[in-house]
Short mmCIF file of C-alpha atoms and ligand atoms in Angstrom, two decimals:
data_model
loop_
_atom_site.label_atom_id
_atom_site.label_comp_id
_atom_site.label_asym_id
_atom_site.label_seq_id
_atom_site.Cartn_x
_atom_site.Cartn_y
_atom_site.Cartn_z
CA MET A 1 5.35 -4.11 -16.89
CA ALA A 2 3.16 -1.99 -19.13
CA ALA A 3 3.18 1.60 -18.05
CA ALA A 4 5.07 2.08 -14.83
CA GLU A 5 8.74 1.06 -14.78
CA LEU A 6 11.17 0.47 -11.94
CA THR A 7 13.74 3.14 -11.08
CA ASP A 8 17.44 2.33 -11.61
CA ASP A 9 18.01 1.28 -7.98
CA GLY A 10 15.06 -1.15 -8.14
CA ARG A 11 13.49 0.37 -5.01
CA ALA A 12 10.72 2.49 -6.59
CA ARG A 13 8.30 2.58 -9.49
CA VAL A 14 7.60 5.48 -11.79
CA LEU A 15 3.88 6.21 -11.86
CA THR A 16 2.10 7.25 -15.04
CA ASP A 17 1.87 10.82 -13.70
CA GLY A 18 5.70 10.89 -13.53
CA ASN A 19 6.00 10.66 -9.73
CA GLN A 20 8.06 7.91 -8.09
CA ILE A 21 6.77 5.62 -5.35
CA PRO A 22 9.05 3.58 -3.06
CA LEU A 23 8.15 -0.13 -3.28
CA LEU A 24 8.28 -0.81 0.46
CA ALA A 25 6.08 1.03 2.94
CA LEU A 26 5.15 0.72 6.58
CA GLY A 27 1.38 0.33 6.84
CA VAL A 28 -0.19 1.61 10.09
CA TRP A 29 -3.72 0.18 9.85
CA GLN A 30 -4.96 -0.76 13.35
CA VAL A 31 -2.03 0.93 15.07
CA PRO A 32 -3.48 3.12 17.85
CA ASP A 33 -2.76 6.85 17.76
CA GLY A 34 -0.04 7.75 20.27
CA PRO A 35 3.34 6.31 21.29
CA GLU A 36 2.80 2.92 19.62
CA CYS A 37 2.26 4.51 16.23
CA GLU A 38 5.00 7.10 16.71
CA ASP A 39 7.50 4.38 17.66
CA ALA A 40 6.58 2.18 14.68
CA VAL A 41 7.02 5.04 12.22
CA ARG A 42 10.24 6.19 13.89
CA TRP A 43 11.73 2.67 13.81
CA ALA A 44 10.71 2.27 10.17
CA LEU A 45 12.37 5.52 9.16
CA GLU A 46 15.50 4.51 11.10
CA ALA A 47 15.46 1.14 9.31
CA GLY A 48 15.42 2.89 5.93
CA TYR A 49 11.72 2.88 5.02
CA ARG A 50 10.90 5.98 2.99
CA HIS A 51 7.16 5.41 2.54
CA ILE A 52 4.46 5.52 5.23
CA ASP A 53 0.84 4.58 4.53
CA THR A 54 -1.95 5.94 6.76
CA ALA A 55 -5.61 6.91 6.32
CA GLN A 56 -8.21 9.26 7.71
CA SER A 57 -10.15 6.25 9.02
CA TYR A 58 -7.13 4.93 10.97
CA GLY A 59 -7.23 7.94 13.31
CA ASN A 60 -3.42 8.05 13.60
CA GLU A 61 -2.35 10.77 11.14
CA GLY A 62 -1.27 12.97 14.07
CA SER A 63 1.20 10.32 15.29
CA VAL A 64 2.55 9.75 11.80
CA GLY A 65 3.15 13.48 11.46
CA ARG A 66 4.92 13.73 14.82
CA ALA A 67 7.22 10.81 14.02
CA LEU A 68 8.05 12.32 10.64
CA ARG A 69 8.96 15.67 12.16
CA ASP A 70 10.99 14.05 14.94
CA SER A 71 12.95 11.96 12.42
CA GLY A 72 14.72 15.06 11.13
CA LEU A 73 14.36 13.73 7.56
CA SER A 74 13.50 16.20 4.83
CA ARG A 75 9.88 16.18 3.81
CA GLN A 76 10.77 15.30 0.22
CA ASP A 77 12.70 12.21 1.34
CA VAL A 78 9.62 10.43 2.72
CA PHE A 79 6.67 9.37 0.56
CA LEU A 80 3.48 9.91 2.50
CA THR A 81 0.09 8.38 1.68
CA THR A 82 -3.28 9.06 3.24
CA LYS A 83 -6.77 7.98 2.21
CA PHE A 84 -10.07 9.79 1.84
CA HIS A 85 -12.81 8.41 4.09
CA PRO A 86 -15.61 8.00 1.52
CA GLY A 87 -18.31 8.28 4.18
CA ARG A 88 -17.43 11.98 4.28
CA ARG A 89 -18.49 14.54 1.71
CA ASP A 90 -15.61 16.37 0.10
CA PRO A 91 -12.17 14.83 -0.54
CA ALA A 92 -10.47 18.22 -0.96
CA ALA A 93 -11.83 19.59 2.34
CA GLU A 94 -10.98 16.37 4.20
CA LEU A 95 -7.45 16.51 2.84
CA GLN A 96 -6.98 19.90 4.51
CA ARG A 97 -7.74 18.27 7.87
CA SER A 98 -5.29 15.47 7.12
CA LEU A 99 -2.57 17.96 6.21
CA GLU A 100 -3.07 19.78 9.52
CA LEU A 101 -2.84 16.51 11.48
CA LEU A 102 0.17 15.33 9.50
CA GLY A 103 1.81 18.75 9.75
CA VAL A 104 2.77 18.82 6.06
CA GLU A 105 1.88 21.02 3.10
CA SER A 106 1.05 18.15 0.78
CA VAL A 107 0.85 14.36 0.66
CA ASP A 108 2.52 12.31 -2.04
CA LEU A 109 -0.49 10.09 -2.58
CA TYR A 110 -4.17 10.52 -1.71
CA ILE A 111 -6.53 7.65 -2.43
CA VAL A 112 -10.25 6.93 -2.14
CA HIS A 113 -10.37 4.31 0.60
CA TRP A 114 -13.26 2.26 -0.84
CA PRO A 115 -15.92 2.84 -3.52
CA GLN A 116 -18.74 3.86 -1.18
CA GLY A 117 -21.51 5.76 -2.98
CA GLY A 118 -20.27 4.36 -6.31
CA PRO A 119 -16.80 4.28 -7.85
CA THR A 120 -16.91 7.75 -9.43
CA ARG A 121 -18.59 9.62 -6.55
CA ALA A 122 -15.41 11.11 -5.05
CA TRP A 123 -13.29 11.52 -8.17
CA GLU A 124 -14.09 15.15 -8.98
CA GLY A 125 -13.04 16.14 -5.44
CA MET A 126 -9.90 14.00 -5.69
CA GLN A 127 -8.91 15.83 -8.87
CA ARG A 128 -9.48 19.16 -7.10
CA ALA A 129 -7.17 17.98 -4.32
CA ARG A 130 -4.53 17.22 -6.95
CA ASP A 131 -5.04 20.47 -8.87
CA SER A 132 -4.54 22.44 -5.64
CA GLY A 133 -1.09 20.88 -5.25
CA HIS A 134 -2.00 19.31 -1.90
CA ALA A 135 -1.88 15.76 -3.29
CA ARG A 136 0.90 15.00 -5.77
CA SER A 137 -0.69 11.75 -7.00
CA ILE A 138 -4.23 10.40 -6.66
CA GLY A 139 -5.60 6.89 -6.72
CA VAL A 140 -8.07 4.42 -5.29
CA SER A 141 -8.27 1.45 -2.92
CA ASN A 142 -10.48 -1.64 -2.87
CA PHE A 143 -11.58 -1.01 -6.47
CA GLY A 144 -12.27 -3.98 -8.79
CA VAL A 145 -11.80 -3.83 -12.56
CA SER A 146 -15.33 -2.57 -13.25
CA ASP A 147 -14.86 0.20 -10.64
CA ILE A 148 -11.55 1.26 -12.20
CA GLU A 149 -13.13 1.33 -15.65
CA ALA A 150 -15.90 3.58 -14.35
CA VAL A 151 -13.35 6.05 -12.93
CA LEU A 152 -11.27 6.00 -16.13
CA GLY A 153 -14.47 6.83 -18.02
CA VAL A 154 -14.92 10.15 -16.18
CA ALA A 155 -11.37 11.10 -15.19
CA ASP A 156 -9.33 14.02 -16.45
CA ALA A 157 -6.51 12.83 -14.18
CA PRO A 158 -6.70 9.01 -14.07
CA PRO A 159 -5.95 7.08 -10.87
CA VAL A 160 -2.31 5.92 -10.82
CA ILE A 161 -2.65 3.49 -7.87
CA ASN A 162 -5.11 0.87 -6.66
CA GLN A 163 -4.41 -0.42 -3.14
CA VAL A 164 -5.91 -3.85 -2.51
CA GLN A 165 -5.60 -6.91 -0.29
CA PHE A 166 -2.94 -8.97 -2.07
CA SER A 167 -0.69 -11.93 -1.27
CA PRO A 168 -0.03 -15.38 -2.78
CA PHE A 169 -3.25 -16.48 -1.08
CA GLU A 170 -5.11 -13.50 -2.56
CA PHE A 171 -3.37 -13.48 -5.94
CA ARG A 172 -5.87 -11.34 -7.85
CA ARG A 173 -4.20 -11.99 -11.16
CA GLY A 174 -7.12 -10.67 -13.24
CA LEU A 175 -7.09 -7.40 -11.30
CA LEU A 176 -3.29 -7.08 -11.45
CA GLU A 177 -3.07 -7.67 -15.21
CA SER A 178 -5.96 -5.34 -15.97
CA CYS A 179 -4.55 -2.55 -13.77
CA GLU A 180 -1.07 -2.92 -15.27
CA ARG A 181 -2.52 -2.62 -18.79
CA ARG A 182 -4.23 0.61 -17.75
CA GLY A 183 -1.15 2.12 -16.11
CA VAL A 184 -2.50 1.65 -12.57
CA VAL A 185 0.09 0.29 -10.11
CA LEU A 186 -1.25 -2.12 -7.48
CA GLU A 187 -0.30 -1.79 -3.83
CA ALA A 188 -0.57 -4.87 -1.59
CA TYR A 189 -2.18 -4.31 1.79
CA SER A 190 -2.22 -7.17 4.32
CA PRO A 191 0.64 -8.85 2.41
CA LEU A 192 1.11 -11.23 5.36
CA GLY A 193 -2.63 -11.95 5.57
CA THR A 194 -2.65 -9.83 8.77
CA GLY A 195 -0.28 -12.50 10.10
CA ARG A 196 -2.39 -15.54 9.12
CA HIS A 197 -0.19 -16.57 6.16
CA LEU A 198 3.04 -16.63 8.15
CA GLY A 199 2.37 -20.12 9.49
CA ASP A 200 1.68 -21.70 6.11
CA ARG A 201 3.71 -24.89 5.55
CA GLN A 202 4.76 -24.09 1.99
CA VAL A 203 5.75 -20.52 2.78
CA ALA A 204 7.76 -21.79 5.76
CA GLY A 205 9.46 -24.42 3.57
CA ILE A 206 10.61 -21.86 1.01
CA ALA A 207 11.78 -19.55 3.79
CA GLU A 208 13.77 -22.33 5.36
CA HIS A 209 15.65 -23.37 2.23
CA LEU A 210 16.51 -19.71 1.51
CA GLY A 211 17.54 -18.96 5.10
CA ARG A 212 14.87 -16.23 5.24
CA THR A 213 11.69 -15.72 7.26
CA PRO A 214 8.13 -16.36 6.06
CA ALA A 215 7.40 -12.62 6.22
CA GLN A 216 10.37 -11.85 3.96
CA VAL A 217 9.25 -14.51 1.47
CA LEU A 218 5.71 -13.10 1.28
CA ILE A 219 6.94 -9.50 0.93
CA ARG A 220 9.48 -10.53 -1.71
CA TRP A 221 6.76 -12.34 -3.68
CA SER A 222 4.75 -9.09 -3.90
CA LEU A 223 7.83 -7.17 -5.05
CA GLN A 224 8.60 -9.72 -7.77
CA ARG A 225 4.97 -9.55 -8.94
CA GLY A 226 5.48 -5.79 -9.45
CA LEU A 227 3.54 -4.51 -6.46
CA VAL A 228 4.21 -1.81 -3.92
CA VAL A 229 3.96 -3.63 -0.59
CA LEU A 230 2.77 -2.38 2.83
CA PRO A 231 3.55 -4.78 5.69
CA LYS A 232 2.38 -3.63 9.13
CA SER A 233 4.21 -4.22 12.39
CA THR A 234 4.61 -2.43 15.69
CA HIS A 235 7.71 -4.41 16.70
CA ARG A 236 11.09 -2.95 15.94
CA GLU A 237 12.82 -6.22 15.03
CA ARG A 238 9.97 -7.20 12.69
CA ILE A 239 9.94 -3.77 11.04
CA GLU A 240 13.67 -4.24 10.39
CA GLU A 241 13.23 -7.85 9.21
CA ASN A 242 10.48 -6.83 6.77
CA ALA A 243 12.84 -4.32 5.13
CA GLN A 244 15.53 -6.94 4.37
CA VAL A 245 13.93 -7.96 1.10
CA PHE A 246 16.13 -6.38 -1.55
CA ASP A 247 19.12 -8.71 -1.12
CA PHE A 248 17.63 -12.00 -2.31
CA GLU A 249 15.40 -13.37 -5.05
CA LEU A 250 12.75 -16.04 -5.24
CA SER A 251 13.37 -18.49 -8.09
CA ASP A 252 10.78 -19.04 -10.82
CA GLU A 253 10.02 -22.35 -9.17
CA ASP A 254 9.36 -20.73 -5.77
CA MET A 255 7.24 -18.00 -7.39
CA THR A 256 5.13 -20.62 -9.18
CA ALA A 257 4.68 -22.60 -5.96
CA LEU A 258 3.56 -19.44 -4.14
CA ASP A 259 1.24 -18.45 -7.01
CA GLY A 260 -0.45 -21.82 -6.53
CA LEU A 261 -1.63 -20.80 -3.04
CA ASP A 262 -4.23 -18.44 -4.54
CA ARG A 263 -7.74 -18.89 -3.20
CA THR A 264 -9.45 -16.19 -5.26
CA GLY A 265 -9.48 -18.01 -8.61
CA ALA A 266 -7.27 -15.28 -10.14
CA THR A 267 -10.13 -12.83 -9.64
CA ASP A 268 -10.42 -9.33 -11.08
CA ARG A 269 -12.32 -8.26 -7.96
CA ALA A 270 -10.71 -6.33 -5.11
CA LEU A 271 -12.43 -8.16 -2.27
CA GLU A 272 -14.50 -11.26 -1.72
CA ARG A 273 -16.77 -9.56 0.82
CA PRO A 274 -17.10 -5.77 0.55
CA TRP A 275 -17.91 -4.10 3.91
CA TRP A 276 -19.64 -0.99 2.57
P1 A2P B 1 2.84 -6.96 15.05
O1 A2P B 1 2.27 -5.67 14.53
O2 A2P B 1 2.42 -7.29 16.45
O3 A2P B 1 4.34 -7.03 14.85
P2 A2P B 1 -0.17 -7.54 7.44
O4 A2P B 1 1.00 -6.70 7.06
O5 A2P B 1 -0.54 -8.60 6.46
O6 A2P B 1 -1.36 -6.72 7.84
O7 A2P B 1 0.25 -8.36 8.77
C1 A2P B 1 0.45 -7.70 9.98
C2 A2P B 1 0.47 -8.71 11.11
O8 A2P B 1 1.62 -9.55 10.99
C3 A2P B 1 0.55 -8.05 12.44
O9 A2P B 1 -0.20 -8.83 13.35
C4 A2P B 1 2.04 -8.09 12.78
O10 A2P B 1 2.23 -8.16 14.17
C5 A2P B 1 2.48 -9.37 12.12
N1 A2P B 1 3.87 -9.29 11.61
C6 A2P B 1 4.38 -8.31 10.82
N2 A2P B 1 5.66 -8.58 10.49
C7 A2P B 1 5.96 -9.77 11.08
C8 A2P B 1 7.12 -10.57 11.10
N3 A2P B 1 8.23 -10.20 10.45
N4 A2P B 1 7.09 -11.73 11.81
C9 A2P B 1 5.96 -12.10 12.49
N5 A2P B 1 4.83 -11.37 12.48
C10 A2P B 1 4.82 -10.22 11.79
#
């Protein structure tokens, strides 16, 4: 890995700004605000997750904040990510609203959710959010290589993270290698293909011979490819299952077989069909 190394316990990476990010997070995309979201976050924290990934556009920052407070964990023990909704004007002002909803003084990571209005449009405001101390690290999401290059061209504080859709079936090798060279760590959202990849025959075969589940195999693949990984679930037993991924390894042969499932042609793009 070029710029960002693993910590000694193998559970986090050191970002190029010096901050550490836990490799496993609970993602709460499409989890409704209220008890369902609070339960999911609570169960994740009880199962040992120390990284929660939300966004302004998810509408559930309030629930994430309540679950965090109720957990009794210290603020510094949980890595908290939210994302700037790029349809809004000012990232720094929007972060203030997020902090109120989350009930915290700062987030650990604040990222531009997608490159609406052009890849550099929000970056000045993101840097202001960082300079104010309200966001410890800043990054982007759904940015392809050309978008990242544009941001690096104008940045005083470069993005340290790019969160993209990533799995063996969306193995964006060109994007991964380019980001690693530039010191940008990739985060995998939808690592289970929003559930679609769990029924794949090859994934199931590897899971069976290892005595693991398809979800664990897919999550482990992302970890071994150097990514931070954000599986989503609202079921307690699945949240627990998805965290049992640090006590086994996929062989080179299994990794190669999974790599072969890629349908993107090793692209350096973040998405096949942008929605903005
Ligand atoms: P649910 O939330 O009902 O548990 P992704 O992380 O790629 O977005 O995938 C999330 C989807 O996969 C959700 O529909 C989630 O369902 C399902 N899911 C998450 N973990 C597991 C698991 N361990 N086994 C089966 N399905 C899972």
